[in-house]
PDB file of C-alpha atoms in Angstrom:
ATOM      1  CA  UNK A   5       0.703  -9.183  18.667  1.00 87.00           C
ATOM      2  CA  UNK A   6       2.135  -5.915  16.960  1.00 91.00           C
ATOM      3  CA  UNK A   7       4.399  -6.130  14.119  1.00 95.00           C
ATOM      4  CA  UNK A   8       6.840  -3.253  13.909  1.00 96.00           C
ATOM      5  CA  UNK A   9       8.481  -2.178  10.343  1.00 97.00           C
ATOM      6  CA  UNK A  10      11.261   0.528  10.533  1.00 97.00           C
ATOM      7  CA  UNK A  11      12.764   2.437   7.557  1.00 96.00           C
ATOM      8  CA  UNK A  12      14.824   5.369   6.794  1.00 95.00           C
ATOM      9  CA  UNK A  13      18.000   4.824   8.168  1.00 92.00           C
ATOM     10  CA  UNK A  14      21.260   5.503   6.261  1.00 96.00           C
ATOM     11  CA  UNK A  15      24.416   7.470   5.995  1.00 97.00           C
ATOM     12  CA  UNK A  16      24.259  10.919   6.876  1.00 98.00           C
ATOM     13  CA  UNK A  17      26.971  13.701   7.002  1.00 98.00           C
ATOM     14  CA  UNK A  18      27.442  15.555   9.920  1.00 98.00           C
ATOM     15  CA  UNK A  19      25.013  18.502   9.913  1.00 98.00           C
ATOM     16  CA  UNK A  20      22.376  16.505   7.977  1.00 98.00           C
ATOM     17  CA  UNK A  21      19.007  15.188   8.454  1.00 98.00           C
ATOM     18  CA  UNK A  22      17.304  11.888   8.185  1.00 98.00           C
ATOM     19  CA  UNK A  23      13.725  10.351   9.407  1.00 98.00           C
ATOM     20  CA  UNK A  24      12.729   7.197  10.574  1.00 98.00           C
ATOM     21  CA  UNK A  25       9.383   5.599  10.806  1.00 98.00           C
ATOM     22  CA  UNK A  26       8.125   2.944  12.664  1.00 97.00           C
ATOM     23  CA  UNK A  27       5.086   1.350  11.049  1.00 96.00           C
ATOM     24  CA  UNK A  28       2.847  -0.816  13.369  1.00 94.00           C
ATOM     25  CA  UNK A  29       0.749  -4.067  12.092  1.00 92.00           C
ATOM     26  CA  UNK A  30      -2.467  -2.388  13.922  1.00 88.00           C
ATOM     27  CA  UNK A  31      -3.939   0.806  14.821  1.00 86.00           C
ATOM     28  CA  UNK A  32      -1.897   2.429  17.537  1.00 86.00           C
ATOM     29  CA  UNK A  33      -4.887   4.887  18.503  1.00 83.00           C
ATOM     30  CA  UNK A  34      -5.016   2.717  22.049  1.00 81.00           C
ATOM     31  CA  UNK A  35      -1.222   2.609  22.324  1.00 87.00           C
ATOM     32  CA  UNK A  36      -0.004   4.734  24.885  1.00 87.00           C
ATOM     33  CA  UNK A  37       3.593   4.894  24.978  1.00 92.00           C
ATOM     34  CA  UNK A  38       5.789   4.698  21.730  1.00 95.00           C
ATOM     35  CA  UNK A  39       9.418   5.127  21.720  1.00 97.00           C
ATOM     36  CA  UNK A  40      12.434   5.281  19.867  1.00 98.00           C
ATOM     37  CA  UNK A  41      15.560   3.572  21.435  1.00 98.00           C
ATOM     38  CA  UNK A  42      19.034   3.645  20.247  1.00 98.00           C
ATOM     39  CA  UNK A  43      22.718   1.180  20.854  1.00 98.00           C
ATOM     40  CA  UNK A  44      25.986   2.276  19.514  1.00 96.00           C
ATOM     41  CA  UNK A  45      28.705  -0.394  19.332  1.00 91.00           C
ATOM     42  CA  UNK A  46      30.002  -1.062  22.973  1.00 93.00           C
ATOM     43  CA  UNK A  47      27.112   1.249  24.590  1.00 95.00           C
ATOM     44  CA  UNK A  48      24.096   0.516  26.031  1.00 96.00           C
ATOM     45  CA  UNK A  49      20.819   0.792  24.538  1.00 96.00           C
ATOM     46  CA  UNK A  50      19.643   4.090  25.608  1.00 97.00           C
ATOM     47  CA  UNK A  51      16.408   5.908  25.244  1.00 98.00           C
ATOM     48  CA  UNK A  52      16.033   8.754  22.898  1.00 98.00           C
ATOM     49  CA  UNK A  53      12.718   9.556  22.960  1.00 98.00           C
ATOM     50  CA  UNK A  54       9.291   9.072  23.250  1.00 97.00           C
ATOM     51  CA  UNK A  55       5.498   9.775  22.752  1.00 96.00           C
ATOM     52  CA  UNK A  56       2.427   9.008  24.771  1.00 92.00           C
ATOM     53  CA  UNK A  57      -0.778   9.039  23.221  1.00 86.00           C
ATOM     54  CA  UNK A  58      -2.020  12.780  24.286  1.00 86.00           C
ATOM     55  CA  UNK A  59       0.950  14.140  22.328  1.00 88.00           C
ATOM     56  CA  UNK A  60       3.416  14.818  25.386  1.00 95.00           C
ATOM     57  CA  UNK A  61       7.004  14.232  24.485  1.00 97.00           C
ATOM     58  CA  UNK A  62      10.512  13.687  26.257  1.00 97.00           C
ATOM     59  CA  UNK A  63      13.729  13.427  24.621  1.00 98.00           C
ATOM     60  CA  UNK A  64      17.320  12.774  26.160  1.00 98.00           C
ATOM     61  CA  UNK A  65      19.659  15.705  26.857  1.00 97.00           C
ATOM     62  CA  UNK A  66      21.823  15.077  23.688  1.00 97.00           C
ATOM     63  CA  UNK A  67      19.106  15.133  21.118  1.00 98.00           C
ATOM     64  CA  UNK A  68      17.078  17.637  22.855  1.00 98.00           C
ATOM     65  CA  UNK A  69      16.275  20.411  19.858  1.00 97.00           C
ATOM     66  CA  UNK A  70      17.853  18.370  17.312  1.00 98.00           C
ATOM     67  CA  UNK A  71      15.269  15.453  16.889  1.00 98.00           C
ATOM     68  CA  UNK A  72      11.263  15.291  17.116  1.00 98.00           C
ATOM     69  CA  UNK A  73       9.464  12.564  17.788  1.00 98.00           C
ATOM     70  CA  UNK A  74       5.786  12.103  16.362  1.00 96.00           C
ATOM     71  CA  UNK A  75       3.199   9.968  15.697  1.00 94.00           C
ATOM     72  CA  UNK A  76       0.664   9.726  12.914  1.00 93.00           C
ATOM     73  CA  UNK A  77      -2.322   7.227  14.264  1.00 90.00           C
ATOM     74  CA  UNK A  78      -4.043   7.501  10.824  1.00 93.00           C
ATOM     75  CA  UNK A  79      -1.414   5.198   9.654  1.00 94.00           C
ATOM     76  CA  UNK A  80       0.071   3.924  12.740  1.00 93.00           C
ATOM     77  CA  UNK A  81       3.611   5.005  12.181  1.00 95.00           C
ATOM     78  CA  UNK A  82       5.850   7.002  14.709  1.00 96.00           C
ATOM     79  CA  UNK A  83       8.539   9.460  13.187  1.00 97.00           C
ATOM     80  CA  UNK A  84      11.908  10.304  14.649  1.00 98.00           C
ATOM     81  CA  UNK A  85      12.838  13.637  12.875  1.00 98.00           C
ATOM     82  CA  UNK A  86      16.881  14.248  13.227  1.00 98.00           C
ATOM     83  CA  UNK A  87      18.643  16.853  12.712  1.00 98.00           C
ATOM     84  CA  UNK A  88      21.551  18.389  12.513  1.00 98.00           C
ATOM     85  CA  UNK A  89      23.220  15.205  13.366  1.00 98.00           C
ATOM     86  CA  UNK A  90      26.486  14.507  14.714  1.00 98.00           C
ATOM     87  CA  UNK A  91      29.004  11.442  14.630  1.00 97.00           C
ATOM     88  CA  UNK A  92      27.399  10.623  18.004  1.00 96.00           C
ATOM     89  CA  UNK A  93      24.706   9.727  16.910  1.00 98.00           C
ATOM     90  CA  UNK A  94      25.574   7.269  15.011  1.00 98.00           C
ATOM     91  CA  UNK A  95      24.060   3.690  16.113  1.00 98.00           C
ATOM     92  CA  UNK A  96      20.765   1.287  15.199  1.00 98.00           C
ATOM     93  CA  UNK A  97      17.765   2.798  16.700  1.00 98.00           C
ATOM     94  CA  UNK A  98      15.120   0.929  18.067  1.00 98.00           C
ATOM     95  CA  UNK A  99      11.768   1.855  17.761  1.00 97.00           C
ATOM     96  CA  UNK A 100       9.298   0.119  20.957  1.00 96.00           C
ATOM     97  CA  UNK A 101       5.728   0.492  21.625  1.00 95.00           C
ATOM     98  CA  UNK A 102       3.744  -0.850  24.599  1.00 91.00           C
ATOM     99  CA  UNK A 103       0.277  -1.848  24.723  1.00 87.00           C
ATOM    100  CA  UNK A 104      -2.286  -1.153  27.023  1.00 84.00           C
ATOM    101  CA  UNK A 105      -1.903  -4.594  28.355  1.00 87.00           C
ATOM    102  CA  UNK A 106       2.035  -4.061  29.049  1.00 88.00           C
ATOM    103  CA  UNK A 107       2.865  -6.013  26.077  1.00 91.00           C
ATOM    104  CA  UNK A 108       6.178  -4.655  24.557  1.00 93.00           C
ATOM    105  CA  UNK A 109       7.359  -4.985  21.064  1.00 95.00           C
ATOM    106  CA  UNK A 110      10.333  -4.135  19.073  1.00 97.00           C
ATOM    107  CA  UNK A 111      11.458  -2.566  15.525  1.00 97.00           C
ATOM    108  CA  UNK A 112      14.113  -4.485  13.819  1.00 97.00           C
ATOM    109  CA  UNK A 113      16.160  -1.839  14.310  1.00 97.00           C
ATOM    110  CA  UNK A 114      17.542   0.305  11.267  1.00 97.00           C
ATOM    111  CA  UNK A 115      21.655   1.652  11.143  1.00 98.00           C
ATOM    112  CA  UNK A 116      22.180   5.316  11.417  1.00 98.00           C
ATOM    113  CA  UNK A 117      25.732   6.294  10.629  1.00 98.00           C
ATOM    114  CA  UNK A 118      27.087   9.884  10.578  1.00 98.00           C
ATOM    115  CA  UNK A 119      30.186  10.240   8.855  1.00 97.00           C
ATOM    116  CA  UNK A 120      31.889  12.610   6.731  1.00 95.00           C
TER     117      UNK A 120
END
C-alpha cells in the first residue's frame, strides 16, 4: 500500500505562484504514472497533469505553460509548479499515483484558492 502526503496549498493572488508536493510512503522509482488531479465546487474532478516514469509530461489545455509537473524519485515526492494563477484555478487538487500492479492511490487532497 502507498501512503500519499500532500502540502503546499493555500491562498494565492491572482498572478501568483504556489507548489505542491505529493510525498509517497515508498520509493516511487517503479511507479510509472503519477498525477495531479483537481475538483472545484460543482465541477468534476478533472486531470491536470501528469508524469510517467521516463520524464514525459501532459498537462490540460488551461494550465498548459503555467504549471510543471515533476518528480523527484530520490525522495519520492511529485511537484506541481503553478504559476501565474488565475481564479480558475481555484479548487483541492488531488495528487494519484498508480503502481505497476494497477493499484491506485490518492493524496488527501490540499485547497488551492486564488483570490484577490
Amino acid at each position: 500500500q502507498v501512503q500519499l502526503v500532500q502540502s503546499g496549498g493555500g491562498l494565492v493572488q491572482p498572478g501568483g505562484s504556489l507548489r505542491l508536493s505529493c510525498a509517497a510512503s515508498t520509493s516511487i522509482s517503479s511507479i510509472n504514472y503519477m498525477r495531479f488531479d483537481r475538483q472545484a465546487p460543482g465541477k468534476q474532478r478533472e486531470l491536470v497533469a501528469a508524469i510517467r516514469s521516463g520524464g514525459s509530461t501532459n498537462y490540460t489545455d488551461s494550465v498548459k505553460g503555467r504549471f510543471t509537473i515533476s518528480r523527484d524519485n530520490a525522495k519520492n515526492t511529485v511537484y506541481l509548479e503553478m504559476n501565474s494563477l488565475k481564479p480558475e484555478d481555484t479548487a483541492v487538487y488531488y495528487c494519484n499515483v498508480k503502481t505497476e500492479f494497477g493499484l491506485s492511490y490518492w493524496g488527501q487532497g490540499t485547497q488551492v484558492t486564488v483570490s484577490s
